[in-house]
Structure formats: structure tokens, C-alpha cells
């Protein structure tokens, strides 16, 4: 059990492309356990490995925030394969604490992901889970949700963020 420090907006390590995972190891099990611990400690619905400084294509999601053990999802080398519709709603990120902004995302998302055993499976998510799939996979590509906004809006968010973290 270990809650790891979360890198925050502005840290260049959040902007790097992560690498695919090869053979599964006990160290990676520990990493996954730490990711869940960290997400729950911060009351998040998901976190990606690069947010704790590990540049591997691994992310965890739990839209129940620990309330339902069956809701735990592990993504390994994931890819969005298809999306459908759109939803408009609030989004936040553990790496940008205190900031929540309205962002359009697909309503339904299909993700191809590897399992620990090395098999490929397809997962389907709707609503918050669809949003979480997109958000966490973006992290693996070095993208934060605030980067979807134009320069003017981003500057406003940056000011708001700087004010509250001062
Ligand atoms: Ni995030």
C-alpha cells in the first residue's frame, strides 16, 4: 500500500509519450496497487502511471472511487478503437487539483486493452466511464484535459490555478 506523490500541471514529465508494457512483472502489480491507492486517497476516478512519474502505458479507473470492488479497471497499452455520440460535462484531473471545467467528450467509448496475462480485450464505457477512458488514455499520450481549450480560456484557467495553489 503506497500513496505516491502526483505530478502537477507544468511538470514536463506529464507531457511525454509513455511506452508500451512488455512482459508483466511483480513490480508492475505493485505499481497498479499504488495507482489505485493514490487515486482513492485523492478521491479521483482514475489515474495514469505518468502522473506518478512512471512513463508506461498503464492507467487505472474506478468510477465508484473505491465503493464497488467490481468497478476496478486496469488499462495496459490501451487504445480507443471507436466512439459514439457526445456528452458535455465537468472534468477534473488529479494533476490539476481544484480545477473543474466543462469539456465535450464522446458519450460511448470502446477501448482495446491488454490484460496482465497478455491477452487483448475490448471494454465498453458510457457516461463517466467513457470520459475516464478518454482522459486517462490522453495522459499516456502526454495530454492534459486543459489542452483542449483555446489559448484565452487556458490562460484564464492557468490564472485561477496559480491563485489557488499560491
Ligand atoms: Ni488526469
Short mmCIF file of C-alpha atoms and ligand atoms in Angstrom, two decimals:
data_model
loop_
_atom_site.label_atom_id
_atom_site.label_comp_id
_atom_site.label_asym_id
_atom_site.label_seq_id
_atom_site.Cartn_x
_atom_site.Cartn_y
_atom_site.Cartn_z
CA UNK A 1 0.00 0.00 0.00
CA UNK A 2 1.54 3.25 -1.03
CA UNK A 3 0.08 6.58 -1.93
CA UNK A 4 2.51 8.20 -4.35
CA UNK A 5 3.03 11.92 -4.94
CA UNK A 6 1.11 13.14 -8.01
CA UNK A 7 2.91 15.34 -10.54
CA UNK A 8 1.11 18.58 -11.23
CA UNK A 9 0.39 20.77 -14.26
CA UNK A 10 3.58 22.34 -15.58
CA UNK A 11 5.74 19.31 -14.84
CA UNK A 12 7.35 18.33 -18.18
CA UNK A 13 7.03 14.63 -17.30
CA UNK A 14 3.27 14.93 -17.83
CA UNK A 15 3.89 15.91 -21.46
CA UNK A 16 5.86 12.87 -22.54
CA UNK A 17 4.61 9.92 -24.54
CA UNK A 18 4.62 6.76 -22.45
CA UNK A 19 5.99 3.40 -23.58
CA UNK A 20 4.14 0.13 -24.04
CA UNK A 21 4.44 -2.51 -21.33
CA UNK A 22 6.13 -5.78 -22.29
CA UNK A 23 6.16 -8.81 -20.00
CA UNK A 24 4.17 -8.40 -16.82
CA UNK A 25 6.23 -8.40 -13.59
CA UNK A 26 5.51 -8.31 -9.83
CA UNK A 27 6.86 -4.73 -9.85
CA UNK A 28 4.03 -3.79 -12.21
CA UNK A 29 1.49 -5.35 -9.80
CA UNK A 30 2.93 -3.06 -7.13
CA UNK A 31 2.66 -0.08 -9.48
CA UNK A 32 -1.01 -0.88 -10.15
CA UNK A 33 -1.73 -1.22 -6.40
CA UNK A 34 -0.04 2.15 -5.81
CA UNK A 35 -2.07 3.76 -8.60
CA UNK A 36 -5.35 2.59 -7.03
CA UNK A 37 -4.19 3.69 -3.55
CA UNK A 38 -3.24 7.11 -4.89
CA UNK A 39 -6.48 7.57 -6.84
CA UNK A 40 -8.58 6.64 -3.77
CA UNK A 41 -6.53 8.85 -1.43
CA UNK A 42 -7.16 11.79 -3.75
CA UNK A 43 -10.79 10.82 -4.34
CA UNK A 44 -10.23 10.51 -8.07
CA UNK A 45 -11.94 8.16 -10.51
CA UNK A 46 -8.71 7.32 -12.28
CA UNK A 47 -5.00 7.92 -12.60
CA UNK A 48 -2.35 7.16 -15.19
CA UNK A 49 1.19 5.94 -14.46
CA UNK A 50 2.90 9.07 -15.88
CA UNK A 51 1.10 11.13 -13.23
CA UNK A 52 3.29 9.46 -10.62
CA UNK A 53 6.37 9.76 -12.81
CA UNK A 54 6.28 6.32 -14.44
CA UNK A 55 6.21 6.61 -18.23
CA UNK A 56 4.46 3.36 -19.02
CA UNK A 57 1.13 2.83 -20.79
CA UNK A 58 -0.74 1.84 -17.65
CA UNK A 59 -3.77 3.52 -16.09
CA UNK A 60 -6.42 2.58 -13.57
CA UNK A 61 -10.05 3.66 -13.42
CA UNK A 62 -12.74 3.19 -10.79
CA UNK A 63 -15.81 5.32 -11.36
CA UNK A 64 -17.11 4.17 -7.93
CA UNK A 65 -13.98 5.70 -6.28
CA UNK A 66 -13.46 2.52 -4.27
CA UNK A 67 -17.12 1.93 -3.42
CA UNK A 68 -17.53 -1.12 -5.66
CA UNK A 69 -14.67 -3.66 -6.00
CA UNK A 70 -16.14 -4.79 -9.33
CA UNK A 71 -15.66 -1.32 -10.79
CA UNK A 72 -11.85 -1.51 -10.80
CA UNK A 73 -10.46 -1.28 -14.33
CA UNK A 74 -6.84 -1.73 -15.34
CA UNK A 75 -5.69 -0.43 -18.71
CA UNK A 76 -2.46 -1.76 -20.22
CA UNK A 77 -1.26 -0.39 -23.57
CA UNK A 78 -4.83 0.82 -24.21
CA UNK A 79 -6.20 2.37 -27.37
CA UNK A 80 -9.53 3.93 -28.21
CA UNK A 81 -10.99 1.92 -31.08
CA UNK A 82 -14.38 3.58 -31.53
CA UNK A 83 -16.51 6.35 -30.11
CA UNK A 84 -20.17 7.27 -30.38
CA UNK A 85 -22.16 10.40 -29.61
CA UNK A 86 -21.12 13.18 -27.30
CA UNK A 87 -21.55 14.37 -23.73
CA UNK A 88 -20.89 17.74 -22.19
CA UNK A 89 -19.87 17.75 -18.56
CA UNK A 90 -17.41 18.74 -15.86
CA UNK A 91 -13.96 17.23 -15.93
CA UNK A 92 -11.11 17.41 -13.44
CA UNK A 93 -7.65 15.91 -13.03
CA UNK A 94 -5.56 14.89 -10.01
CA UNK A 95 -2.65 16.71 -11.64
CA UNK A 96 -4.62 19.98 -11.75
CA UNK A 97 -6.22 20.00 -8.30
CA UNK A 98 -9.11 22.38 -7.73
CA UNK A 99 -9.85 22.93 -11.42
CA UNK A 100 -13.04 21.60 -12.98
CA UNK A 101 -14.08 22.67 -16.44
CA UNK A 102 -16.82 21.69 -18.86
CA UNK A 103 -15.45 19.60 -21.72
CA UNK A 104 -17.16 17.71 -24.52
CA UNK A 105 -16.30 14.02 -24.78
CA UNK A 106 -17.82 11.04 -26.60
CA UNK A 107 -20.84 9.51 -24.87
CA UNK A 108 -19.70 5.97 -25.57
CA UNK A 109 -16.15 4.69 -25.98
CA UNK A 110 -14.71 1.30 -26.89
CA UNK A 111 -11.17 0.60 -25.71
CA UNK A 112 -8.80 -2.15 -26.67
CA UNK A 113 -6.56 -3.08 -23.74
CA UNK A 114 -4.14 -5.79 -22.79
CA UNK A 115 -4.62 -7.90 -19.67
CA UNK A 116 -1.85 -8.80 -17.20
CA UNK A 117 -1.73 -12.20 -18.92
CA UNK A 118 -1.04 -10.60 -22.28
CA UNK A 119 -4.43 -11.14 -23.89
CA UNK A 120 -6.30 -8.38 -25.67
CA UNK A 121 -9.83 -7.49 -24.63
CA UNK A 122 -12.28 -4.79 -25.61
CA UNK A 123 -14.04 -2.71 -22.98
CA UNK A 124 -17.08 -0.54 -23.47
CA UNK A 125 -17.80 2.57 -21.42
CA UNK A 126 -20.61 5.08 -21.24
CA UNK A 127 -21.06 8.42 -19.47
CA UNK A 128 -18.41 8.92 -16.77
CA UNK A 129 -16.54 5.75 -17.74
CA UNK A 130 -16.32 6.89 -21.38
CA UNK A 131 -14.96 10.23 -20.16
CA UNK A 132 -12.44 8.47 -17.90
CA UNK A 133 -11.23 6.23 -20.74
CA UNK A 134 -10.51 9.29 -22.90
CA UNK A 135 -8.96 11.28 -20.05
CA UNK A 136 -6.57 8.54 -18.87
CA UNK A 137 -5.51 7.47 -22.36
CA UNK A 138 -4.76 11.14 -23.11
CA UNK A 139 -2.36 11.11 -20.12
CA UNK A 140 -0.45 8.24 -21.72
CA UNK A 141 -0.01 10.41 -24.83
CA UNK A 142 1.21 13.35 -22.75
CA UNK A 143 -2.02 15.29 -22.96
CA UNK A 144 -3.90 17.07 -20.17
CA UNK A 145 -7.60 17.90 -20.50
CA UNK A 146 -6.98 21.65 -20.27
CA UNK A 147 -5.07 21.43 -23.55
CA UNK A 148 -8.38 21.02 -25.39
CA UNK A 149 -9.20 24.66 -24.68
CA UNK A 150 -8.03 27.59 -26.73
CA UNK A 151 -5.23 29.90 -25.54
CA UNK A 152 -7.55 32.50 -23.99
CA UNK A 153 -9.53 30.03 -21.89
CA UNK A 154 -6.39 28.15 -20.97
CA UNK A 155 -4.82 31.35 -19.67
CA UNK A 156 -7.89 32.04 -17.52
CA UNK A 157 -7.67 28.52 -16.09
CA UNK A 158 -3.93 28.93 -15.51
CA UNK A 159 -4.54 32.13 -13.54
CA UNK A 160 -7.27 30.50 -11.47
CA UNK A 161 -4.96 27.56 -10.80
CA UNK A 162 -1.98 29.75 -9.86
CA UNK A 163 -4.12 31.80 -7.49
CA UNK A 164 -5.37 28.81 -5.52
CA UNK A 165 -2.05 26.95 -5.34
CA UNK A 166 -0.10 30.03 -4.23
NI1 LIG B 1 -5.98 13.37 -15.09
#
